[in-house]
C-alpha atoms as a PDB file:
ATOM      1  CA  UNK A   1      -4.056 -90.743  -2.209  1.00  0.00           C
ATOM      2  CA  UNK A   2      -4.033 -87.832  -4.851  1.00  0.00           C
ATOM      3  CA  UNK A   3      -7.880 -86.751  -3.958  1.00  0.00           C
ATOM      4  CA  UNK A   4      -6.658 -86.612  -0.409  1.00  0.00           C
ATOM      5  CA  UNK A   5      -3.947 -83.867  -1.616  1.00  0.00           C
ATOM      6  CA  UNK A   6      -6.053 -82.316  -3.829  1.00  0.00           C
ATOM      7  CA  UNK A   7      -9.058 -81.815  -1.502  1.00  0.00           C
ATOM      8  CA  UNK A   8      -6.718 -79.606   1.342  1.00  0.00           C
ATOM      9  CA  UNK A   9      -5.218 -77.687  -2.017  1.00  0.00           C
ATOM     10  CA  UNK A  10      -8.829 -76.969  -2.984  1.00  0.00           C
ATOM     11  CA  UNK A  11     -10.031 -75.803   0.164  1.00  0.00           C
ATOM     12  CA  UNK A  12      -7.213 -73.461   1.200  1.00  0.00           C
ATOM     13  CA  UNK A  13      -6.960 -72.010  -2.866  1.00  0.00           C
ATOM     14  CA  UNK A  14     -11.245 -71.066  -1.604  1.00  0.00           C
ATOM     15  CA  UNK A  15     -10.039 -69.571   1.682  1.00  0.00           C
ATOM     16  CA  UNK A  16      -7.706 -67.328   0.100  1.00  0.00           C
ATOM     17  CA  UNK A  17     -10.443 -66.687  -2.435  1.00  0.00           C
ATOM     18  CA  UNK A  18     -12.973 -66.023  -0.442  1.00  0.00           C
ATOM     19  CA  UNK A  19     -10.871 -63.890   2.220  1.00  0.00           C
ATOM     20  CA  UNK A  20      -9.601 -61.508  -0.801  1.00  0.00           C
ATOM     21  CA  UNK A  21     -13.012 -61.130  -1.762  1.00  0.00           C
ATOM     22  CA  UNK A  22     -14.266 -60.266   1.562  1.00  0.00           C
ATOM     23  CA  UNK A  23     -11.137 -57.899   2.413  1.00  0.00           C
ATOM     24  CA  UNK A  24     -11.917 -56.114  -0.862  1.00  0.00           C
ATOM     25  CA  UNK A  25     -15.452 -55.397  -0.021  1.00  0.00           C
ATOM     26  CA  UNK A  26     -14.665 -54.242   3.453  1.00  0.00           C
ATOM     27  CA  UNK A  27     -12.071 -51.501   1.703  1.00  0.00           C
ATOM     28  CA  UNK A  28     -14.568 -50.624  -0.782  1.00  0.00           C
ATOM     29  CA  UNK A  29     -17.190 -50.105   1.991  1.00  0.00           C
ATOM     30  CA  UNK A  30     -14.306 -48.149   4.092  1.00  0.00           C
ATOM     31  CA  UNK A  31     -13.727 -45.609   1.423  1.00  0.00           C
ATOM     32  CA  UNK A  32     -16.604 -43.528   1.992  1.00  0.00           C
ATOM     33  CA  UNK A  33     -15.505 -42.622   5.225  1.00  0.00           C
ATOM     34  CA  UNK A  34     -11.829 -42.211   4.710  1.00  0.00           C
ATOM     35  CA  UNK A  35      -9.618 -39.359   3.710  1.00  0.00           C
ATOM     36  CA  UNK A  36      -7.258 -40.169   0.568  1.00  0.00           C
ATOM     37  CA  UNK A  37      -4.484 -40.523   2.059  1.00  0.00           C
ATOM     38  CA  UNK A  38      -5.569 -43.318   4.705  1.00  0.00           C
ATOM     39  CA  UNK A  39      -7.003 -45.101   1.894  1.00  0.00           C
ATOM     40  CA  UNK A  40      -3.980 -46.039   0.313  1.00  0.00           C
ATOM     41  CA  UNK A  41      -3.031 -47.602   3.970  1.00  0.00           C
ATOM     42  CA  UNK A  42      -6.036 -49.568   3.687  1.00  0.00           C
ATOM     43  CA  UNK A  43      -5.251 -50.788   0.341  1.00  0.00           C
ATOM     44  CA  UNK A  44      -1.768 -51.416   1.747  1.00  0.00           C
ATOM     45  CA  UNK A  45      -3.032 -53.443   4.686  1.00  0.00           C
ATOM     46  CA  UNK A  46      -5.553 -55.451   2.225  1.00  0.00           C
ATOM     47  CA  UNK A  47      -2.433 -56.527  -0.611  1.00  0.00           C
ATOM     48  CA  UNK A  48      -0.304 -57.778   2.581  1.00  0.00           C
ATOM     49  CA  UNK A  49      -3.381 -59.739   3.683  1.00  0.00           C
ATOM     50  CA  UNK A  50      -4.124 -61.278   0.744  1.00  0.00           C
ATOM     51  CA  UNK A  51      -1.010 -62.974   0.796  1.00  0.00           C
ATOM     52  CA  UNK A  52      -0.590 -63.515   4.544  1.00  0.00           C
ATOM     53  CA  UNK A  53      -4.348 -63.937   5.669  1.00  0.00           C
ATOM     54  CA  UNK A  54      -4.559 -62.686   9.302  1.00  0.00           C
ATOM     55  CA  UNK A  55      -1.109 -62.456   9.681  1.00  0.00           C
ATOM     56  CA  UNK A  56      -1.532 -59.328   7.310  1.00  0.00           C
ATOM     57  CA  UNK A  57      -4.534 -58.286   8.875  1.00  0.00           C
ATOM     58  CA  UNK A  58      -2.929 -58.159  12.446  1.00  0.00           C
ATOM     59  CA  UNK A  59       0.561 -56.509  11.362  1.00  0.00           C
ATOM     60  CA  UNK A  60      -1.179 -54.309   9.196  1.00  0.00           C
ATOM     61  CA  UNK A  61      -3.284 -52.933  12.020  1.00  0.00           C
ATOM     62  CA  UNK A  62      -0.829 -52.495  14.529  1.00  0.00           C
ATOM     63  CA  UNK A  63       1.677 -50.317  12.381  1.00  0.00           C
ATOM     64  CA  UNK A  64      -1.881 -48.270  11.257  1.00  0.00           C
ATOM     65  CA  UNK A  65      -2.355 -47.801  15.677  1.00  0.00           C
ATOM     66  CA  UNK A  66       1.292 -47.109  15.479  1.00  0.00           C
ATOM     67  CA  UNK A  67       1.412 -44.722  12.608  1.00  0.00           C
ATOM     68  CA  UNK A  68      -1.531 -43.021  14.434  1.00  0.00           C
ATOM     69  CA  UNK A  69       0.010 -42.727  17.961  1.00  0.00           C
ATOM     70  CA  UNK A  70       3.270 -41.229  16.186  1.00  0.00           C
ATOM     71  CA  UNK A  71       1.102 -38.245  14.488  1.00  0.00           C
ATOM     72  CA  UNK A  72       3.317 -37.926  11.329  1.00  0.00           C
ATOM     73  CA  UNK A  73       0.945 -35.651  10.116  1.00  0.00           C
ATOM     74  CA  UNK A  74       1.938 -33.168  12.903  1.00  0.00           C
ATOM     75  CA  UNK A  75       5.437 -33.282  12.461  1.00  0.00           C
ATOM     76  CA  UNK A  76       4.426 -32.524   8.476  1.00  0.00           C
ATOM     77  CA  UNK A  77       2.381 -29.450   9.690  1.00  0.00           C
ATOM     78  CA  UNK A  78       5.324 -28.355  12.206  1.00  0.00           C
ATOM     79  CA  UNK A  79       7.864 -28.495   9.330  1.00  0.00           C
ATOM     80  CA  UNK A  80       5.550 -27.041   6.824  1.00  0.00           C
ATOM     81  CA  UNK A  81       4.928 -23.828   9.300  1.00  0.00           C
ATOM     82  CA  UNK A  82       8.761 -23.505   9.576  1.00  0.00           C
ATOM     83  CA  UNK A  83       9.813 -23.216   6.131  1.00  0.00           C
ATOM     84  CA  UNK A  84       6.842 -21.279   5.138  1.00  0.00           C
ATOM     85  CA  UNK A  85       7.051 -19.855   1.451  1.00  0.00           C
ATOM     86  CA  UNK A  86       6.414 -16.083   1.663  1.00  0.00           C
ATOM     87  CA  UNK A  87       8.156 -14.340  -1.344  1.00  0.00           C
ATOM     88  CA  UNK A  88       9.436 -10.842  -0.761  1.00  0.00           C
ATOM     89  CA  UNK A  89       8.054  -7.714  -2.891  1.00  0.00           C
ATOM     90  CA  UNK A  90      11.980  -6.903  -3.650  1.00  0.00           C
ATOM     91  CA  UNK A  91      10.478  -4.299  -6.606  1.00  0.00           C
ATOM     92  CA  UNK A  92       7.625  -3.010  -4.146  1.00  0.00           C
ATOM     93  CA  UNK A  93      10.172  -2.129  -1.647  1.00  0.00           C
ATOM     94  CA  UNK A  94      12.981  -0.720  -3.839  1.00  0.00           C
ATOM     95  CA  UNK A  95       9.890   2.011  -4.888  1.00  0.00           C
ATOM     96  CA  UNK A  96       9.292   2.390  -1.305  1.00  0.00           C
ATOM     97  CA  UNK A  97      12.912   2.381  -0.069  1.00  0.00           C
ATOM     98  CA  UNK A  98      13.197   4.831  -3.009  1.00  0.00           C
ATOM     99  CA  UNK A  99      10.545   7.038  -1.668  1.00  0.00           C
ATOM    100  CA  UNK A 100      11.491   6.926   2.010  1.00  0.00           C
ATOM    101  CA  UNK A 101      15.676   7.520   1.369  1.00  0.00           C
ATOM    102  CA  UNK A 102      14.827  10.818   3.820  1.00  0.00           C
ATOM    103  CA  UNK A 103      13.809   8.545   7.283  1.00  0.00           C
ATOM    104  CA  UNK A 104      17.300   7.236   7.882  1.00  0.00           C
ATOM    105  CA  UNK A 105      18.099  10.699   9.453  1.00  0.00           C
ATOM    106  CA  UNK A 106      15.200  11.163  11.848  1.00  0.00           C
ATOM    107  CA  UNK A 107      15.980   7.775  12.949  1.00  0.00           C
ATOM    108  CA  UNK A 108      19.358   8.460  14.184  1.00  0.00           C
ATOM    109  CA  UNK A 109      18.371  11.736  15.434  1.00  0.00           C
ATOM    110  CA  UNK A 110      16.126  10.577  17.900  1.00  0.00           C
ATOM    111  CA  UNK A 111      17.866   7.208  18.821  1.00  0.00           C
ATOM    112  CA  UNK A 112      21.176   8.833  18.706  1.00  0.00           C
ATOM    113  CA  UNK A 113      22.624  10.657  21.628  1.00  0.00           C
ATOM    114  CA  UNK A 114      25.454  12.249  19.788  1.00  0.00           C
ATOM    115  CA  UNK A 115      23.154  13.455  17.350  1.00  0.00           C
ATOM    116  CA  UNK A 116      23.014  18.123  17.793  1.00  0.00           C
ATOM    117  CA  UNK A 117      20.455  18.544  15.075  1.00  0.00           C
ATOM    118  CA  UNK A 118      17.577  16.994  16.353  1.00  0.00           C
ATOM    119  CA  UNK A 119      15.679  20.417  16.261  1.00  0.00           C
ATOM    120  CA  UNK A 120      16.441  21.137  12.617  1.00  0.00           C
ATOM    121  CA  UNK A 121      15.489  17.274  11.441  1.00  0.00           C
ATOM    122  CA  UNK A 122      12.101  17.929  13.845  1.00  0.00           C
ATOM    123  CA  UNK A 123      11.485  20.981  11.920  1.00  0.00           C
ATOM    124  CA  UNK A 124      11.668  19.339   8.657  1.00  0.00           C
ATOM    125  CA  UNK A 125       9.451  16.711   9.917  1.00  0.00           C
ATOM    126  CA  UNK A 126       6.691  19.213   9.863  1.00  0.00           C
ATOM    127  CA  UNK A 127       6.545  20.070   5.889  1.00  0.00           C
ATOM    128  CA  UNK A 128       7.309  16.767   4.966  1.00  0.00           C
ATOM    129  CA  UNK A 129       4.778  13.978   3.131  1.00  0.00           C
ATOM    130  CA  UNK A 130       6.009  11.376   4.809  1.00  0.00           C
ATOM    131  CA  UNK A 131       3.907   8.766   6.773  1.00  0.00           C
ATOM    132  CA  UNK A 132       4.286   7.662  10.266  1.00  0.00           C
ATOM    133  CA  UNK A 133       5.025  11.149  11.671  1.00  0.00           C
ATOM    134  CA  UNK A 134       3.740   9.679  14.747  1.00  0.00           C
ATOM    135  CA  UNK A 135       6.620   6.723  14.751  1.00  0.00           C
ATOM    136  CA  UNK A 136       9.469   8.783  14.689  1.00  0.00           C
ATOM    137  CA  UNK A 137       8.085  11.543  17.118  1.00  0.00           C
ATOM    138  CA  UNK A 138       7.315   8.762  19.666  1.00  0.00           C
ATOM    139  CA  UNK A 139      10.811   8.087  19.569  1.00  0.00           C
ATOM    140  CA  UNK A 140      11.478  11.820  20.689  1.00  0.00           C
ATOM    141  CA  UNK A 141       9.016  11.211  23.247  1.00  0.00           C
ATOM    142  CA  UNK A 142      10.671   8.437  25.063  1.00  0.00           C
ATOM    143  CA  UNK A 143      14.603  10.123  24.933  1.00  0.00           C
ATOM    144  CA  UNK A 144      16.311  10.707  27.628  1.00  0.00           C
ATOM    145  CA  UNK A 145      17.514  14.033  26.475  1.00  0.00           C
ATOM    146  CA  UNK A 146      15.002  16.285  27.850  1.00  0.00           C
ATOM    147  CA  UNK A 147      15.080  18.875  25.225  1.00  0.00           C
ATOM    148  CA  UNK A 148      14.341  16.817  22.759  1.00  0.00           C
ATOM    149  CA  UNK A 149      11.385  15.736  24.314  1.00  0.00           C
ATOM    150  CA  UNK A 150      10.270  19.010  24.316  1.00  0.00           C
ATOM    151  CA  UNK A 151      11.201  19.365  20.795  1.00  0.00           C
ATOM    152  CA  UNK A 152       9.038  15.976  19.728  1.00  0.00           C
ATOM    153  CA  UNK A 153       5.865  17.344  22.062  1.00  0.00           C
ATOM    154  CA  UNK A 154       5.853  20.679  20.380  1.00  0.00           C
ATOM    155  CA  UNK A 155       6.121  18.898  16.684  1.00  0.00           C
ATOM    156  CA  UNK A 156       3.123  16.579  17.611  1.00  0.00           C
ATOM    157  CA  UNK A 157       1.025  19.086  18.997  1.00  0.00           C
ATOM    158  CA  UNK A 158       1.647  21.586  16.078  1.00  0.00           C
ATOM    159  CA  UNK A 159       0.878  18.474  13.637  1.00  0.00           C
ATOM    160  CA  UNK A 160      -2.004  17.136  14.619  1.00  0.00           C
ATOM    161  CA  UNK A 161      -3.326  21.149  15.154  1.00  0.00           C
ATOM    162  CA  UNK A 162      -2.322  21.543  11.188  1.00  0.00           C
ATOM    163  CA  UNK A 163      -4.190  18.410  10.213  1.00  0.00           C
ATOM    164  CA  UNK A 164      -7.563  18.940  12.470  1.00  0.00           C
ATOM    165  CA  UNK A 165      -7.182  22.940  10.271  1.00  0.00           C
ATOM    166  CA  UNK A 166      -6.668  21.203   7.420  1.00  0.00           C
ATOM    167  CA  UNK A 167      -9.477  18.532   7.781  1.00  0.00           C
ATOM    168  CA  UNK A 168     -12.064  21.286   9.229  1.00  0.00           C
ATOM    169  CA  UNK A 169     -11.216  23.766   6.167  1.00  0.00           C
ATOM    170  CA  UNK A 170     -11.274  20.374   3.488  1.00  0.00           C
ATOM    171  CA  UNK A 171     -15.211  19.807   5.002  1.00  0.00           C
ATOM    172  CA  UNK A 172     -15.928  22.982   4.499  1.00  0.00           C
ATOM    173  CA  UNK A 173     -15.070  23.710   1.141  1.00  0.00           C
ATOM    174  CA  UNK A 174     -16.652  19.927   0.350  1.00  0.00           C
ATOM    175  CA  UNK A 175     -20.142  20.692   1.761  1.00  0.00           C
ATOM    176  CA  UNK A 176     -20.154  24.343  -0.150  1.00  0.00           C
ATOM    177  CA  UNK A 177     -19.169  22.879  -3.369  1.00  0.00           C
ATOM    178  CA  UNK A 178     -19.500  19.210  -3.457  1.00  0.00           C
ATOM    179  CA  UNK A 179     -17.325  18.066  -6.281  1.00  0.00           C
ATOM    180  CA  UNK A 180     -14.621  15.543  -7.348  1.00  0.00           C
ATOM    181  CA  UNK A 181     -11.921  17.873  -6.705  1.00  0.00           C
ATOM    182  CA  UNK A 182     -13.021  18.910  -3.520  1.00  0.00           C
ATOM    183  CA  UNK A 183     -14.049  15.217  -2.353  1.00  0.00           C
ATOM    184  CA  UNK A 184     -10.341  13.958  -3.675  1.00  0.00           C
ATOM    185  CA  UNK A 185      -8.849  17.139  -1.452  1.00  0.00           C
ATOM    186  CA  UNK A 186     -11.304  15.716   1.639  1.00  0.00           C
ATOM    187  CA  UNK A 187     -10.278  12.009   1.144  1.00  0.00           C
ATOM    188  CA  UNK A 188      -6.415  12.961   1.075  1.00  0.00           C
ATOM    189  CA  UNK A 189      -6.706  14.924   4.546  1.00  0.00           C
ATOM    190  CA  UNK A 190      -8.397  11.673   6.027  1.00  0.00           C
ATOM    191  CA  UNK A 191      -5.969   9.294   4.931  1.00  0.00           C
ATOM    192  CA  UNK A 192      -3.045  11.569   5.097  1.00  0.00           C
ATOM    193  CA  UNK A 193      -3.840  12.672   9.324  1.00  0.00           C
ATOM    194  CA  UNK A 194      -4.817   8.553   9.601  1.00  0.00           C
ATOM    195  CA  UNK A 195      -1.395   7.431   8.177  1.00  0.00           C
ATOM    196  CA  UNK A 196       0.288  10.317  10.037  1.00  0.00           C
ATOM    197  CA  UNK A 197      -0.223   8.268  13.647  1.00  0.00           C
ATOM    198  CA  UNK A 198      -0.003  11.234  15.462  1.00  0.00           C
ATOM    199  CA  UNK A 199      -3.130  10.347  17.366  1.00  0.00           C
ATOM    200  CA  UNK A 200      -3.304   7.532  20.514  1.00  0.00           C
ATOM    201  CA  UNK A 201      -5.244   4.543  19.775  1.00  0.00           C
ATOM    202  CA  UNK A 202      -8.931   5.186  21.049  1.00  0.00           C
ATOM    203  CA  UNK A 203      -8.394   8.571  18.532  1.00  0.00           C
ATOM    204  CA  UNK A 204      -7.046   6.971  15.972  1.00  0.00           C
ATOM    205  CA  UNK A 205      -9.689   4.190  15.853  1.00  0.00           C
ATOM    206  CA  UNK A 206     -12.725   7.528  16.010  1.00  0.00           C
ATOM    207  CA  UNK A 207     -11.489   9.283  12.993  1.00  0.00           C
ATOM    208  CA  UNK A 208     -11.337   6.006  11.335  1.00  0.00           C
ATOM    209  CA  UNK A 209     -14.590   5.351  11.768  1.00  0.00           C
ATOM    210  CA  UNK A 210     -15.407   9.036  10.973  1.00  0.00           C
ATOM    211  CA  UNK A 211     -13.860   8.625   7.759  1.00  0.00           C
ATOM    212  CA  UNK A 212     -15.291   5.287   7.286  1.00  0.00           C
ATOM    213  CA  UNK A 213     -19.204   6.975   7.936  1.00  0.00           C
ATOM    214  CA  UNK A 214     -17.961   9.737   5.501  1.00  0.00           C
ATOM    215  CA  UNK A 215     -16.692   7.107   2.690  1.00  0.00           C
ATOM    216  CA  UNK A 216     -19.918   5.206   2.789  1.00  0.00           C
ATOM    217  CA  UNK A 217     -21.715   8.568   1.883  1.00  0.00           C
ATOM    218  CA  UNK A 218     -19.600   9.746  -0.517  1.00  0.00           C
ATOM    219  CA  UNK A 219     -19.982   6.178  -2.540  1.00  0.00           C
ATOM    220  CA  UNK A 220     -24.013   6.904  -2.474  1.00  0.00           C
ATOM    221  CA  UNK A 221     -23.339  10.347  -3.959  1.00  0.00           C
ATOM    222  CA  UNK A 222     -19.862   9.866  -6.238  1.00  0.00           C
ATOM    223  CA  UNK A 223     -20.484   6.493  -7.544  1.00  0.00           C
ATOM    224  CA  UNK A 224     -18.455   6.998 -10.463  1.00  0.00           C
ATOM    225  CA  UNK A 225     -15.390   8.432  -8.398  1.00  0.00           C
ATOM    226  CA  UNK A 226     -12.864   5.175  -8.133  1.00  0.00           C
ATOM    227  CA  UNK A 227     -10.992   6.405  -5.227  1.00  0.00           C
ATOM    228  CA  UNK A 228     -13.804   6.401  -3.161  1.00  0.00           C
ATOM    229  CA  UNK A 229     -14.313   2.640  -3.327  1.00  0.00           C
ATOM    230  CA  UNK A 230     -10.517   2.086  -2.849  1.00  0.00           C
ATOM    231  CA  UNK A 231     -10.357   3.743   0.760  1.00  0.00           C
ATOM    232  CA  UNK A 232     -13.576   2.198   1.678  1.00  0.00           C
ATOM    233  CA  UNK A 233     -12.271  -1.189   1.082  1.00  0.00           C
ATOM    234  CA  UNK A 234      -9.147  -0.625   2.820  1.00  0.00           C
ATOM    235  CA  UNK A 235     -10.747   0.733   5.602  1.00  0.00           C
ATOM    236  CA  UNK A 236     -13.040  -1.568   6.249  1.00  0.00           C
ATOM    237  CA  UNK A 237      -9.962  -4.598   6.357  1.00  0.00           C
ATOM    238  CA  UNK A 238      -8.926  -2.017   8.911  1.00  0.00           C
ATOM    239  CA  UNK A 239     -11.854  -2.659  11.111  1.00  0.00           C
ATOM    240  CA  UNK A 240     -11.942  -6.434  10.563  1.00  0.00           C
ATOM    241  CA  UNK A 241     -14.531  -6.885   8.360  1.00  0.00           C
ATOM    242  CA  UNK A 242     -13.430  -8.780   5.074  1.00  0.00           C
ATOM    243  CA  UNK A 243     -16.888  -9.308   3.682  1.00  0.00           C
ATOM    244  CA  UNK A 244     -17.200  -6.076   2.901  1.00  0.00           C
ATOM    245  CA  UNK A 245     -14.193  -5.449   1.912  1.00  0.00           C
ATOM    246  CA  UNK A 246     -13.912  -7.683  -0.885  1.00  0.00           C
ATOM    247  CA  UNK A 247     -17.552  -6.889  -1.477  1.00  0.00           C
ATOM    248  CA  UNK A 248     -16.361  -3.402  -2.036  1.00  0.00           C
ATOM    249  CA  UNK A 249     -13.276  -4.515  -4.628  1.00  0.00           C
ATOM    250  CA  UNK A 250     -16.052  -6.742  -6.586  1.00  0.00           C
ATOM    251  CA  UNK A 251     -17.768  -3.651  -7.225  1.00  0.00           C
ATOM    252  CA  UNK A 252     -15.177  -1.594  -8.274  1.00  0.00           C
ATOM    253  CA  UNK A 253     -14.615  -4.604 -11.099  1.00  0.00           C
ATOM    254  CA  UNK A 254     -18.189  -4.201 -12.446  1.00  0.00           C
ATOM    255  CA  UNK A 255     -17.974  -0.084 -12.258  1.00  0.00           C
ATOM    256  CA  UNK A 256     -14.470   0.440 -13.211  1.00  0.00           C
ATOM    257  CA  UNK A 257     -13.571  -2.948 -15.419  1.00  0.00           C
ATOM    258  CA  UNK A 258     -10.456  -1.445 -17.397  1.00  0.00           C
ATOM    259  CA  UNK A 259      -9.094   0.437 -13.894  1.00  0.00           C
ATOM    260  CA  UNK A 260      -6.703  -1.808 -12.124  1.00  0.00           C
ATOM    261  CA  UNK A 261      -7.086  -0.884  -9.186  1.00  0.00           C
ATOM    262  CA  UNK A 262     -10.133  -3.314  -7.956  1.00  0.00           C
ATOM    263  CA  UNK A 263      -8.103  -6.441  -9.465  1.00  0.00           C
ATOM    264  CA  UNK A 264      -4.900  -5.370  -7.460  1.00  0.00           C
ATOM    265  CA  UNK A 265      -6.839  -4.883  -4.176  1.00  0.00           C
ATOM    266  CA  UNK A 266      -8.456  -8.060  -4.623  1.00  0.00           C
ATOM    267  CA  UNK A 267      -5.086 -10.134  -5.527  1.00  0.00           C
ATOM    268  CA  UNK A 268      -3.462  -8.554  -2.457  1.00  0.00           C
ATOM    269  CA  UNK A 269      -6.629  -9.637  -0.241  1.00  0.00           C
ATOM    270  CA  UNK A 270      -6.315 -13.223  -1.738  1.00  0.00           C
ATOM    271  CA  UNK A 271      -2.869 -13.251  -0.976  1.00  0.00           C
ATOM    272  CA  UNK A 272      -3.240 -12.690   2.530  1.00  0.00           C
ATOM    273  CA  UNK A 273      -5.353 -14.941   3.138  1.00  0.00           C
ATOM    274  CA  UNK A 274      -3.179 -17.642   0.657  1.00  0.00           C
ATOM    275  CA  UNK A 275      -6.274 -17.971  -2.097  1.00  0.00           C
ATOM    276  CA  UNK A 276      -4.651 -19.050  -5.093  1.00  0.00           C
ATOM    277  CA  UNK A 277      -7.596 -19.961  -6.814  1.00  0.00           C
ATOM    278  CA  UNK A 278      -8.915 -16.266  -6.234  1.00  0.00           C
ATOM    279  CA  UNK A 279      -5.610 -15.157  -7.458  1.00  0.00           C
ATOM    280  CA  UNK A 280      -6.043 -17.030 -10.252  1.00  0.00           C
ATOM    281  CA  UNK A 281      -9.459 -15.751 -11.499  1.00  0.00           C
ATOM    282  CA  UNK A 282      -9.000 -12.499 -10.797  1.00  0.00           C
ATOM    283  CA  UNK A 283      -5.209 -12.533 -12.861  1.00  0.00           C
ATOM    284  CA  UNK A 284      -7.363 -13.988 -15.839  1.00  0.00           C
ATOM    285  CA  UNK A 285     -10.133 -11.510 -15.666  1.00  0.00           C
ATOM    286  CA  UNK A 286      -7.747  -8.259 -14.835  1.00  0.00           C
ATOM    287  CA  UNK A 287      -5.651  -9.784 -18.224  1.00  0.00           C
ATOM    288  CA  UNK A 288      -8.877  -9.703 -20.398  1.00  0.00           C
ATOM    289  CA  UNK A 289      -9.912  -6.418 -19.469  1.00  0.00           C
ATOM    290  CA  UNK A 290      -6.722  -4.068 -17.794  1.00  0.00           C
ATOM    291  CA  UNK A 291      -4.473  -2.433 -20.532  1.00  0.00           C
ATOM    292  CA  UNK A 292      -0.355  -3.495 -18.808  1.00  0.00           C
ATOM    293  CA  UNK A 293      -0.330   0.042 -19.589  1.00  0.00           C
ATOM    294  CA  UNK A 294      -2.944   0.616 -16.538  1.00  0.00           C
ATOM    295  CA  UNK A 295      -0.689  -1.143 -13.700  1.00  0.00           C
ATOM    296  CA  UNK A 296       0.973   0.516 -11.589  1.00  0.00           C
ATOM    297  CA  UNK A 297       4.916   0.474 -12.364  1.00  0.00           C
ATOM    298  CA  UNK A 298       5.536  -0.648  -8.574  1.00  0.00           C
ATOM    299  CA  UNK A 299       3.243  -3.377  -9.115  1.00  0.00           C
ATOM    300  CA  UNK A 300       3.825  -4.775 -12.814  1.00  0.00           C
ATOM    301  CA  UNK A 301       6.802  -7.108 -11.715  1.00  0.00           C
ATOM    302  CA  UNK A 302       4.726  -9.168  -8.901  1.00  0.00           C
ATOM    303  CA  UNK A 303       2.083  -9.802 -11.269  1.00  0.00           C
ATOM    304  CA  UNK A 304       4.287 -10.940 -13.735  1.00  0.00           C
ATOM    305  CA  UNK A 305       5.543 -13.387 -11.356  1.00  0.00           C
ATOM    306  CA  UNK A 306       1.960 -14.378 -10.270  1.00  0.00           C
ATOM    307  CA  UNK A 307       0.938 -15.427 -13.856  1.00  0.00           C
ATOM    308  CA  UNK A 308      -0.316 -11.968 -15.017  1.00  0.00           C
ATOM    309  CA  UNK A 309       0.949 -10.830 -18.532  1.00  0.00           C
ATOM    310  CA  UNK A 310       2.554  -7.821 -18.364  1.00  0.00           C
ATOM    311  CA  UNK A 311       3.878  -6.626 -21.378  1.00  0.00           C
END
């Protein structure tokens, strides 16, 4: 009577044996063709069967079809888009809100109809260093007031006559002498008539390359002038072409190690593209060979927060 009890006990103490053994295998086998996370649902599925042997197996598949059909990982990615983490440079723009205290008038004057000194804030548009001349005069452009129109037309034209003088006499006096001071003088016309935005966009996009052309020459013939190296990189994430870019920052590390300016271009590159890890190296390199002294004042606080050591 007892051997008859014992035999069953025997039998189904092998089965469950035998089935953890083979549900083990078939995970192990699994793994190599799963991602992390839907391993641990294996795993999951496997404990349950061990103790409920197909029961387990059956459940455990159908919530894994169910889970799938569901697509939590979607509504992850949908929440994750929505409360996207993008600090604000609250020091960068207190320099630049610092710098730009004079736009708040020009931007009434030529959205504001009650506004009689349009003329007079036009005019002082003219001999002023700010950028995005264009911005503001556009907004002439398109009042209703027809005089002001006038007054915005007449400002443009005059503008973008001073800067084509200014660029034409800046080549000239670059090609006769050929020097730092004359290339820095060249470079500032470029980039000042670019950030200007007086011009439409096919213009625009022709003195950019111009300037681009003019860039790549000047880093074959100044190699040791910094500046140059900056405005090529930023002009070529202009024209869409990262590789070069960055290729452009990496050399300004090896040619101007203790400068900061390579490091910064380079963090602000990884950051738009959300490269911590290139953060991360270039913080550590930029801290073993940048004096704090070196970084810019409107920069010094977001590096602190990054991880940099600022003293």
């Amino acid at each position: 009577m007892l051997g008859n009890l014992i035999q069953p006990t025997i039998l189904v103490i092998l089965f469950y044996i035998v089935h953890a053994c083979i549900l083990f295998a078939a995970a192990k086998a699994a793994k190599k063709r799963m991602q992390p996370e839907q391993y641990g649902a294996v795993i999951w599925i496997v404990l349950i069967s061990c103790f409920l042997p197909l029961i387990g197996e059956a459940f455990g598949l159908l919530a894994w079809w169910a889970s799938r059909r569901v697509d939590s990982n979607k509504i992850v990615s949908d929440y994750t888009d929505y409360v996207k983490f993008q600090p604000i440079n609250l020091e960068h723009l207190r320099y630049e809100a610092k710098d730009s205290k004079n736009l708040t008038p020009l931007m009434e004057a030529f959205t504001n109809d009650n506004q009689p000194d349009r003329k007079s804030l036009m005019l002082k548009l003219i001999n002023s260093n700010i950028s995005d001349k264009g911005k503001y005069l556009n907004l002439g452009l398109n009042n209703d007031d027809s005089e002001t129109v006038h007054y915005a037309a007449t400002t443009m034209n005059l503008l973008v006559d001073r800067y084509e003088k200014s660029l034409d006499t800046a080549k000239t006096e670059h090609e006769h002498f050929h020097s730092e001071e004359t290339l820095s003088r060249l470079i500032g016309v470029y980039r000042g008539y670019l950030d200007s935005r007086l011009l439409d966009d096919h213009s625009q996009e022709h003195l950019r390359y111009v300037f681009l052309q003019f860039l790549e020459q000047a880093a074959k013939d100044f190699p040791d002038y910094m500046e140059v190296f900056n405005q090529l990189g930023d002009i070529y994430l202009q024209l869409d072409s990262p590789t070069q870019a960055v290729n452009t920052y990496m050399y300004m590390l090896q040619a101007f190690p203790h400068e900061a300016d390579g490091y910064l271009n380079l963090i602000e590159y990884y950051y738009n593209q959300k490269d911590w890890t290139g953060i991360e190296h270039v913080l550590s390199q930029m801290h073993e060979h940048v004096a704090p002294e070196k970084i810019p004042e409107n920069r010094q606080y977001i590096v602190r927060q990054m991880g940099g050591v600022v003293s």
